[in-house]
mmCIF file of C-alpha atoms in Angstrom:
data_model
loop_
_atom_site.group_PDB
_atom_site.id
_atom_site.type_symbol
_atom_site.label_atom_id
_atom_site.label_comp_id
_atom_site.label_asym_id
_atom_site.label_seq_id
_atom_site.Cartn_x
_atom_site.Cartn_y
_atom_site.Cartn_z
ATOM 1 C CA MET A 18 29.711 49.007 -19.783
ATOM 2 C CA LEU A 19 31.517 45.703 -19.459
ATOM 3 C CA GLN A 20 29.464 42.493 -19.288
ATOM 4 C CA ILE A 21 30.987 39.731 -17.164
ATOM 5 C CA ASN A 22 30.091 36.159 -18.155
ATOM 6 C CA GLN A 23 29.272 34.213 -15.002
ATOM 7 C CA MET A 24 30.803 30.727 -14.800
ATOM 8 C CA PHE A 25 29.615 27.865 -12.604
ATOM 9 C CA SER A 26 31.857 25.136 -11.202
ATOM 10 C CA VAL A 27 30.501 21.667 -10.310
ATOM 11 C CA GLN A 28 32.301 18.893 -8.431
ATOM 12 C CA LEU A 29 31.239 15.228 -8.807
ATOM 13 C CA SER A 30 32.382 12.493 -6.413
ATOM 14 C CA LEU A 31 31.893 8.848 -7.347
ATOM 15 C CA GLY A 32 33.470 6.358 -4.959
ATOM 16 C CA GLU A 33 37.050 7.494 -4.345
ATOM 17 C CA GLN A 34 37.299 9.534 -7.560
ATOM 18 C CA THR A 35 36.454 13.223 -7.922
ATOM 19 C CA TRP A 36 35.981 15.391 -11.034
ATOM 20 C CA GLU A 37 35.433 19.107 -11.536
ATOM 21 C CA SER A 38 34.104 21.043 -14.520
ATOM 22 C CA GLU A 39 32.876 24.543 -15.397
ATOM 23 C CA GLY A 40 30.101 25.897 -17.575
ATOM 24 C CA SER A 41 28.082 28.997 -18.363
ATOM 25 C CA SER A 42 25.132 27.427 -16.520
ATOM 26 C CA ILE A 43 24.732 24.867 -13.766
ATOM 27 C CA LYS A 44 23.160 22.388 -16.175
ATOM 28 C CA LYS A 45 26.015 22.659 -18.683
ATOM 29 C CA ALA A 46 28.569 22.278 -15.902
ATOM 30 C CA GLN A 47 26.757 19.156 -14.644
ATOM 31 C CA GLN A 48 26.669 17.645 -18.146
ATOM 32 C CA ALA A 49 30.369 18.339 -18.675
ATOM 33 C CA VAL A 50 31.462 16.773 -15.389
ATOM 34 C CA ALA A 51 29.154 13.770 -16.001
ATOM 35 C CA ASN A 52 30.713 13.134 -19.433
ATOM 36 C CA LYS A 53 34.172 13.378 -17.910
ATOM 37 C CA ALA A 54 33.215 10.871 -15.188
ATOM 38 C CA LEU A 55 31.813 8.405 -17.733
ATOM 39 C CA THR A 56 35.049 8.341 -19.728
ATOM 40 C CA GLU A 57 37.525 8.375 -16.809
ATOM 41 C CA SER A 58 35.719 6.287 -14.173
ATOM 42 C CA THR A 59 37.295 2.935 -13.273
ATOM 43 C CA LEU A 60 34.039 1.518 -11.902
ATOM 44 C CA PRO A 61 32.229 -1.143 -14.004
ATOM 45 C CA LYS A 62 29.664 0.408 -16.326
ATOM 46 C CA PRO A 63 26.048 -0.841 -16.257
ATOM 47 C CA VAL A 64 24.950 -3.155 -19.052
ATOM 48 C CA GLN A 65 22.447 -1.579 -21.431
ATOM 49 C CA LYS A 66 19.048 -3.265 -21.447
ATOM 50 C CA PRO A 67 17.991 -4.722 -24.803
ATOM 51 C CA PRO A 68 15.032 -2.943 -26.402
ATOM 52 C CA LYS A 69 11.664 -4.529 -25.754
ATOM 53 C CA SER A 70 10.398 -6.597 -28.639
ATOM 54 C CA ASN A 71 7.224 -5.090 -30.008
ATOM 55 C CA VAL A 72 4.869 -7.886 -31.006
ATOM 56 C CA ASN A 73 2.417 -5.496 -32.618
ATOM 57 C CA ASN A 74 3.527 -4.883 -36.211
ATOM 58 C CA ASN A 75 1.634 -1.606 -36.438
ATOM 59 C CA PRO A 76 2.190 0.219 -33.150
ATOM 60 C CA GLY A 77 -0.401 2.863 -32.449
ATOM 61 C CA SER A 78 -2.879 1.562 -35.025
ATOM 62 C CA ILE A 79 -4.339 -1.606 -33.495
ATOM 63 C CA THR A 80 -4.048 -3.085 -30.019
ATOM 64 C CA PRO A 81 -2.790 -6.634 -29.295
ATOM 65 C CA THR A 82 -6.327 -7.745 -28.380
ATOM 66 C CA VAL A 83 -7.715 -6.645 -31.762
ATOM 67 C CA GLU A 84 -4.812 -8.285 -33.616
ATOM 68 C CA LEU A 85 -5.331 -11.498 -31.641
ATOM 69 C CA ASN A 86 -9.071 -11.482 -32.426
ATOM 70 C CA GLY A 87 -8.240 -11.406 -36.144
ATOM 71 C CA LEU A 88 -5.739 -14.258 -35.765
ATOM 72 C CA ALA A 89 -8.197 -16.283 -33.667
ATOM 73 C CA MET A 90 -10.921 -15.863 -36.311
ATOM 74 C CA LYS A 91 -8.542 -17.199 -38.983
ATOM 75 C CA ARG A 92 -7.741 -20.193 -36.802
ATOM 76 C CA GLY A 93 -11.407 -20.782 -35.977
ATOM 77 C CA GLU A 94 -10.643 -20.626 -32.235
ATOM 78 C CA PRO A 95 -12.385 -17.972 -30.102
ATOM 79 C CA ALA A 96 -10.267 -15.873 -27.732
ATOM 80 C CA ILE A 97 -11.899 -16.024 -24.285
ATOM 81 C CA TYR A 98 -10.743 -13.728 -21.445
ATOM 82 C CA ARG A 99 -11.489 -14.522 -17.808
ATOM 83 C CA PRO A 100 -10.562 -12.203 -14.917
ATOM 84 C CA LEU A 101 -8.712 -13.915 -12.079
ATOM 85 C CA ASP A 102 -8.732 -13.031 -8.398
ATOM 86 C CA PRO A 103 -5.714 -10.898 -7.382
ATOM 87 C CA LYS A 104 -3.005 -12.541 -5.317
ATOM 88 C CA PRO A 105 -3.382 -11.779 -1.582
ATOM 89 C CA PHE A 106 -0.815 -9.345 -0.212
ATOM 90 C CA PRO A 107 0.612 -9.564 3.333
ATOM 91 C CA ASN A 108 -1.360 -7.441 5.774
ATOM 92 C CA TYR A 109 0.919 -4.665 6.978
ATOM 93 C CA ARG A 110 -0.388 -2.843 10.024
ATOM 94 C CA ALA A 111 0.883 0.297 11.690
ATOM 95 C CA ASN A 112 2.904 -0.007 14.879
ATOM 96 C CA TYR A 113 0.518 1.540 17.386
ATOM 97 C CA ASN A 114 3.152 2.199 20.048
ATOM 98 C CA PHE A 115 2.179 5.596 21.450
ATOM 99 C CA ARG A 116 5.185 5.857 23.772
ATOM 100 C CA GLY A 117 7.014 7.727 21.033
ATOM 101 C CA MET A 118 5.593 9.293 17.899
ATOM 102 C CA TYR A 119 8.883 8.758 16.035
ATOM 103 C CA ASN A 120 8.714 5.002 16.605
ATOM 104 C CA GLN A 121 5.642 4.747 14.389
ATOM 105 C CA ARG A 122 6.066 2.668 11.237
ATOM 106 C CA TYR A 123 3.671 3.076 8.362
ATOM 107 C CA HIS A 124 3.719 1.025 5.182
ATOM 108 C CA CYS A 125 2.501 2.281 1.828
ATOM 109 C CA PRO A 126 -0.315 0.196 0.300
ATOM 110 C CA MET A 127 0.792 -2.175 -2.446
ATOM 111 C CA PRO A 128 -0.373 -1.179 -5.961
ATOM 112 C CA LYS A 129 -3.285 -3.278 -7.227
ATOM 113 C CA ILE A 130 -2.441 -5.710 -10.029
ATOM 114 C CA PHE A 131 -5.064 -7.318 -12.271
ATOM 115 C CA TYR A 132 -4.717 -10.863 -13.613
ATOM 116 C CA VAL A 133 -6.441 -12.317 -16.690
ATOM 117 C CA GLN A 134 -6.620 -15.852 -18.106
ATOM 118 C CA LEU A 135 -6.795 -16.095 -21.904
ATOM 119 C CA THR A 136 -7.925 -19.264 -23.673
ATOM 120 C CA VAL A 137 -7.383 -19.697 -27.429
ATOM 121 C CA GLY A 138 -8.437 -23.195 -28.461
ATOM 122 C CA ASN A 139 -6.440 -25.613 -26.279
ATOM 123 C CA ASN A 140 -3.825 -22.970 -25.339
ATOM 124 C CA GLU A 141 -3.918 -20.938 -22.124
ATOM 125 C CA PHE A 142 -2.089 -17.687 -21.406
ATOM 126 C CA PHE A 143 -1.965 -15.463 -18.328
ATOM 127 C CA GLY A 144 -1.546 -11.701 -18.311
ATOM 128 C CA GLU A 145 -1.103 -9.066 -15.621
ATOM 129 C CA GLY A 146 -1.216 -5.287 -15.535
ATOM 130 C CA LYS A 147 -2.066 -2.206 -13.523
ATOM 131 C CA THR A 148 -5.526 -2.154 -15.147
ATOM 132 C CA ARG A 149 -7.795 -4.923 -16.415
ATOM 133 C CA GLN A 150 -7.314 -3.701 -19.991
ATOM 134 C CA ALA A 151 -3.511 -3.731 -19.573
ATOM 135 C CA ALA A 152 -3.719 -7.313 -18.305
ATOM 136 C CA ARG A 153 -5.765 -8.293 -21.388
ATOM 137 C CA HIS A 154 -3.158 -6.652 -23.650
ATOM 138 C CA ASN A 155 -0.352 -8.499 -21.832
ATOM 139 C CA ALA A 156 -2.078 -11.863 -22.260
ATOM 140 C CA ALA A 157 -2.846 -11.102 -25.923
ATOM 141 C CA MET A 158 0.826 -10.261 -26.612
ATOM 142 C CA LYS A 159 1.915 -13.596 -25.101
ATOM 143 C CA ALA A 160 -0.659 -15.406 -27.237
ATOM 144 C CA LEU A 161 0.527 -13.606 -30.384
ATOM 145 C CA GLN A 162 4.138 -14.590 -29.686
ATOM 146 C CA ALA A 163 3.135 -18.245 -29.372
ATOM 147 C CA LEU A 164 0.528 -18.507 -32.154
ATOM 148 C CA GLN A 165 1.852 -16.251 -34.941
ATOM 149 C CA ASN A 166 4.173 -18.952 -36.310
ATOM 150 C CA GLU A 167 1.823 -21.862 -35.565
ATOM 151 C CA PRO A 168 0.031 -23.501 -38.537
ATOM 152 C CA ILE A 169 -3.711 -22.906 -38.794
ATOM 153 C CA PRO A 170 -5.505 -26.042 -37.517
ATOM 154 C CA GLU A 171 -7.522 -27.966 -40.075
ATOM 155 C CA LYS A 172 -11.268 -28.073 -39.536
ATOM 156 C CA SER A 173 -12.735 -31.548 -39.082
ATOM 157 C CA GLN A 174 -15.148 -32.644 -41.802
ATOM 158 C CA ASN A 175 -17.784 -33.911 -39.397
ATOM 159 C CA GLY A 176 -17.613 -30.751 -37.301
ATOM 160 C CA GLU A 177 -17.675 -30.481 -33.542
ATOM 161 C CA SER A 178 -20.026 -32.555 -31.467
ATOM 162 C CA GLY A 179 -22.966 -30.921 -29.753
ATOM 163 C CA LYS A 180 -21.388 -31.340 -26.330
ATOM 164 C CA GLU A 181 -18.193 -29.495 -27.323
ATOM 165 C CA MET A 182 -20.223 -26.649 -28.797
ATOM 166 C CA ASP A 183 -22.220 -26.368 -25.572
ATOM 167 C CA ASP A 184 -18.984 -26.255 -23.564
ATOM 168 C CA ASP A 185 -17.707 -23.372 -25.734
ATOM 169 C CA LYS A 186 -20.954 -21.469 -25.194
ATOM 170 C CA ASP A 187 -20.827 -22.083 -21.433
ATOM 171 C CA ALA A 188 -17.231 -20.791 -21.304
ATOM 172 C CA ASN A 189 -18.498 -17.289 -22.156
ATOM 173 C CA LYS A 190 -21.073 -17.324 -19.332
ATOM 174 C CA SER A 191 -20.526 -16.652 -15.648
ATOM 175 C CA GLU A 192 -21.198 -19.260 -12.979
ATOM 176 C CA ILE A 193 -24.215 -17.305 -11.707
ATOM 177 C CA SER A 194 -25.753 -17.148 -15.200
ATOM 178 C CA LEU A 195 -25.288 -20.910 -15.640
ATOM 179 C CA VAL A 196 -27.026 -21.592 -12.316
ATOM 180 C CA PHE A 197 -30.045 -19.497 -13.342
ATOM 181 C CA GLU A 198 -30.101 -21.140 -16.793
ATOM 182 C CA ILE A 199 -30.099 -24.701 -15.405
ATOM 183 C CA ALA A 200 -32.712 -23.783 -12.785
ATOM 184 C CA LEU A 201 -34.977 -22.263 -15.446
ATOM 185 C CA LYS A 202 -34.780 -25.390 -17.630
ATOM 186 C CA ARG A 203 -35.625 -27.637 -14.653
ATOM 187 C CA ASN A 204 -38.234 -25.283 -13.136
ATOM 188 C CA MET A 205 -36.297 -24.918 -9.851
ATOM 189 C CA PRO A 206 -36.380 -21.782 -7.629
ATOM 190 C CA VAL A 207 -33.108 -19.881 -7.079
ATOM 191 C CA SER A 208 -32.225 -17.600 -4.161
ATOM 192 C CA PHE A 209 -28.994 -15.937 -2.976
ATOM 193 C CA GLU A 210 -28.740 -14.713 0.632
ATOM 194 C CA VAL A 211 -25.868 -13.110 2.578
ATOM 195 C CA ILE A 212 -25.949 -15.058 5.853
ATOM 196 C CA LYS A 213 -22.810 -13.709 7.532
ATOM 197 C CA GLU A 214 -20.778 -10.498 7.518
ATOM 198 C CA SER A 215 -17.688 -10.149 9.696
ATOM 199 C CA GLY A 216 -14.346 -8.396 10.022
ATOM 200 C CA PRO A 217 -13.207 -4.763 10.379
ATOM 201 C CA PRO A 218 -14.407 -2.158 7.830
ATOM 202 C CA HIS A 219 -11.232 -2.418 5.721
ATOM 203 C CA MET A 220 -11.199 -6.249 5.751
ATOM 204 C CA LYS A 221 -14.828 -7.341 5.425
ATOM 205 C CA SER A 222 -15.685 -11.014 4.914
ATOM 206 C CA PHE A 223 -19.034 -12.146 3.490
ATOM 207 C CA VAL A 224 -20.672 -15.584 3.403
ATOM 208 C CA THR A 225 -23.441 -16.100 0.827
ATOM 209 C CA ARG A 226 -25.773 -19.087 0.631
ATOM 210 C CA VAL A 227 -27.373 -20.146 -2.656
ATOM 211 C CA SER A 228 -30.411 -22.436 -2.800
ATOM 212 C CA VAL A 229 -31.462 -24.115 -6.051
ATOM 213 C CA GLY A 230 -34.408 -26.407 -5.395
ATOM 214 C CA GLU A 231 -33.161 -29.036 -2.946
ATOM 215 C CA PHE A 232 -29.497 -28.101 -3.502
ATOM 216 C CA SER A 233 -27.661 -25.476 -1.441
ATOM 217 C CA ALA A 234 -24.085 -24.275 -1.058
ATOM 218 C CA GLU A 235 -22.120 -21.500 0.644
ATOM 219 C CA GLY A 236 -19.317 -19.275 -0.566
ATOM 220 C CA GLU A 237 -16.994 -16.856 1.254
ATOM 221 C CA GLY A 238 -15.137 -13.820 -0.078
ATOM 222 C CA ASN A 239 -13.978 -10.291 0.684
ATOM 223 C CA SER A 240 -16.969 -8.881 -1.249
ATOM 224 C CA LYS A 241 -20.609 -9.864 -1.708
ATOM 225 C CA LYS A 242 -20.053 -10.386 -5.429
ATOM 226 C CA LEU A 243 -17.100 -12.738 -4.873
ATOM 227 C CA SER A 244 -18.900 -14.786 -2.200
ATOM 228 C CA LYS A 245 -21.953 -15.069 -4.489
ATOM 229 C CA LYS A 246 -19.747 -16.276 -7.350
ATOM 230 C CA ARG A 247 -18.009 -18.900 -5.197
ATOM 231 C CA ALA A 248 -21.334 -20.187 -3.884
ATOM 232 C CA ALA A 249 -22.637 -20.472 -7.457
ATOM 233 C CA THR A 250 -19.472 -22.355 -8.499
ATOM 234 C CA THR A 251 -19.972 -24.907 -5.705
ATOM 235 C CA VAL A 252 -23.656 -25.565 -6.386
ATOM 236 C CA LEU A 253 -22.995 -25.676 -10.139
ATOM 237 C CA GLN A 254 -20.872 -28.812 -9.668
ATOM 238 C CA GLU A 255 -23.874 -30.539 -8.054
ATOM 239 C CA LEU A 256 -26.314 -29.376 -10.726
ATOM 240 C CA LYS A 257 -24.107 -30.742 -13.506
ATOM 241 C CA LYS A 258 -24.405 -34.226 -11.961
ATOM 242 C CA LEU A 259 -28.166 -34.291 -12.604
ATOM 243 C CA PRO A 260 -29.373 -36.597 -15.395
ATOM 244 C CA PRO A 261 -30.058 -34.898 -18.741
ATOM 245 C CA LEU A 262 -33.571 -33.703 -19.460
ATOM 246 C CA PRO A 263 -35.671 -35.833 -21.837
ATOM 247 C CA VAL A 264 -35.935 -34.459 -25.359
ATOM 248 C CA VAL A 265 -39.495 -33.364 -26.098
ATOM 249 C CA GLU A 266 -40.391 -32.954 -29.744
ATOM 250 C CA LYS A 267 -42.581 -29.970 -30.435
ATOM 251 C CA PRO A 268 -45.681 -30.700 -32.528
ATOM 252 C CA LYS A 269 -45.435 -29.378 -36.043
ATOM 253 C CA LEU A 270 -47.784 -26.536 -36.805
ATOM 254 C CA PHE A 271 -49.421 -26.422 -40.198
ATOM 255 C CA PHE A 272 -50.309 -23.039 -41.608
ATOM 256 C CA LYS A 273 -52.443 -22.400 -44.613
ATOM 257 C CA LYS A 274 -50.469 -20.645 -47.294
ATOM 258 C CA ARG A 275 -51.795 -17.231 -48.125
ATOM 259 C CA PRO A 276 -51.536 -15.724 -51.561
ATOM 260 C CA LYS A 277 -48.591 -13.376 -51.848
ATOM 261 C CA THR A 278 -49.433 -9.729 -52.151
ATOM 262 C CA ILE A 279 -46.810 -7.524 -53.723
ATOM 263 C CA VAL A 280 -46.659 -4.160 -51.996
ATOM 264 C CA LYS A 281 -44.642 -1.512 -53.741
ATOM 265 C CA ALA A 282 -42.937 0.703 -51.199
ATOM 266 C CA GLY A 283 -41.991 4.269 -51.948
ATOM 267 C CA PRO A 284 -38.377 5.513 -51.902
ATOM 268 C CA GLU A 285 -38.979 7.208 -48.530
ATOM 269 C CA TYR A 286 -39.980 3.925 -46.864
ATOM 270 C CA GLY A 287 -37.722 3.073 -43.892
ATOM 271 C CA GLN A 288 -36.052 6.504 -43.730
ATOM 272 C CA GLY A 289 -36.801 7.016 -40.016
ATOM 273 C CA MET A 290 -36.035 3.408 -39.064
ATOM 274 C CA ASN A 291 -33.059 2.259 -37.011
ATOM 275 C CA PRO A 292 -30.189 1.329 -39.444
ATOM 276 C CA ILE A 293 -29.753 -2.058 -37.736
ATOM 277 C CA SER A 294 -33.462 -2.893 -38.064
ATOM 278 C CA ARG A 295 -33.534 -1.574 -41.634
ATOM 279 C CA LEU A 296 -30.554 -3.756 -42.649
ATOM 280 C CA ALA A 297 -32.148 -6.831 -41.043
ATOM 281 C CA GLN A 298 -35.406 -6.076 -42.880
ATOM 282 C CA ILE A 299 -33.580 -5.841 -46.223
ATOM 283 C CA GLN A 300 -31.861 -9.199 -45.615
ATOM 284 C CA GLN A 301 -35.195 -10.800 -44.707
ATOM 285 C CA ALA A 302 -36.774 -9.438 -47.878
ATOM 286 C CA LYS A 303 -33.926 -10.983 -49.887
ATOM 287 C CA LYS A 304 -34.387 -14.256 -47.926
ATOM 288 C CA GLU A 305 -30.741 -14.100 -46.910
ATOM 289 C CA LYS A 306 -28.999 -14.591 -43.581
ATOM 290 C CA GLU A 307 -29.293 -11.691 -41.122
ATOM 291 C CA PRO A 308 -26.113 -9.696 -40.346
ATOM 292 C CA ASP A 309 -23.823 -11.133 -37.665
ATOM 293 C CA TYR A 310 -22.137 -8.535 -35.441
ATOM 294 C CA VAL A 311 -18.900 -9.353 -33.579
ATOM 295 C CA LEU A 312 -17.391 -7.168 -30.823
ATOM 296 C CA LEU A 313 -13.670 -6.779 -31.597
ATOM 297 C CA SER A 314 -12.548 -4.514 -28.756
ATOM 298 C CA GLU A 315 -13.585 -1.938 -26.207
ATOM 299 C CA ARG A 316 -11.566 0.903 -24.731
ATOM 300 C CA GLY A 317 -11.910 4.186 -22.887
ATOM 301 C CA MET A 318 -13.182 5.243 -19.472
ATOM 302 C CA PRO A 319 -16.254 3.499 -17.956
ATOM 303 C CA ARG A 320 -18.574 6.426 -18.806
ATOM 304 C CA ARG A 321 -16.999 7.064 -22.229
ATOM 305 C CA ARG A 322 -16.603 3.575 -23.652
ATOM 306 C CA GLU A 323 -15.743 3.074 -27.326
ATOM 307 C CA PHE A 324 -16.569 -0.168 -29.088
ATOM 308 C CA VAL A 325 -15.173 -1.617 -32.333
ATOM 309 C CA MET A 326 -17.682 -3.861 -34.138
ATOM 310 C CA GLN A 327 -17.330 -6.014 -37.209
#
């Protein structure tokens, strides 16, 4: 019985030129005619894109955020990330002209892009990405490109002033937390209230009023959380104008020294204790500084988060 090999013929037209080729399969015939077109075509060939520069020296092992945290610790400058509000997109609406169903025009929703502001010392970087984590990685890569070849700043002998240290601590707190903190120190009541809600279901607008003692402010946003944050930002500017609180020295308490009693603990002591509490207890017994934990990075889905601690 004779076996006939089937051959396939493919024709490719590109502009005014045409090529033909054969192969034992459609795919092979397509590849052959494509190679012939690449070599014989008179059209200008596209310029190859240069490969993307990979800032991370160990791809797949550590992320740019973790690498930046290590560099920032060496420089003595904390890396602070702040999420930014997304840029507003133009509001595309459907053409509700029911005289003809084929005249309808629908626009696909624009993909959401996250923006992040990164502060390392006196340097600021901005990152963007399809997710908040991708935006953080993008900002960290830009910071690594700028800071990797920079000399490590020298630490001042006198150290930072108390005001600068307070500003660094406040940079890690949200505006709402700062409002509650100032109100607690000055014994002032705080209340947030949504006073207005308007707009269609897909474009809601909220107005929130914050009252801190005799101060009040309003904020507007497309969510309750955003309007609350903007109201807190406005009233925070007024609270910072208040005069500083007087420094009250606490009276020194005198305790009678008790004779030390040496208690010998067995080897099984502390076996069922939390490792963190046990380590702190050991450091206290040695009269040494307690362990200091630093969060290096976090990744994973919201319900399956993974944290890297140092």
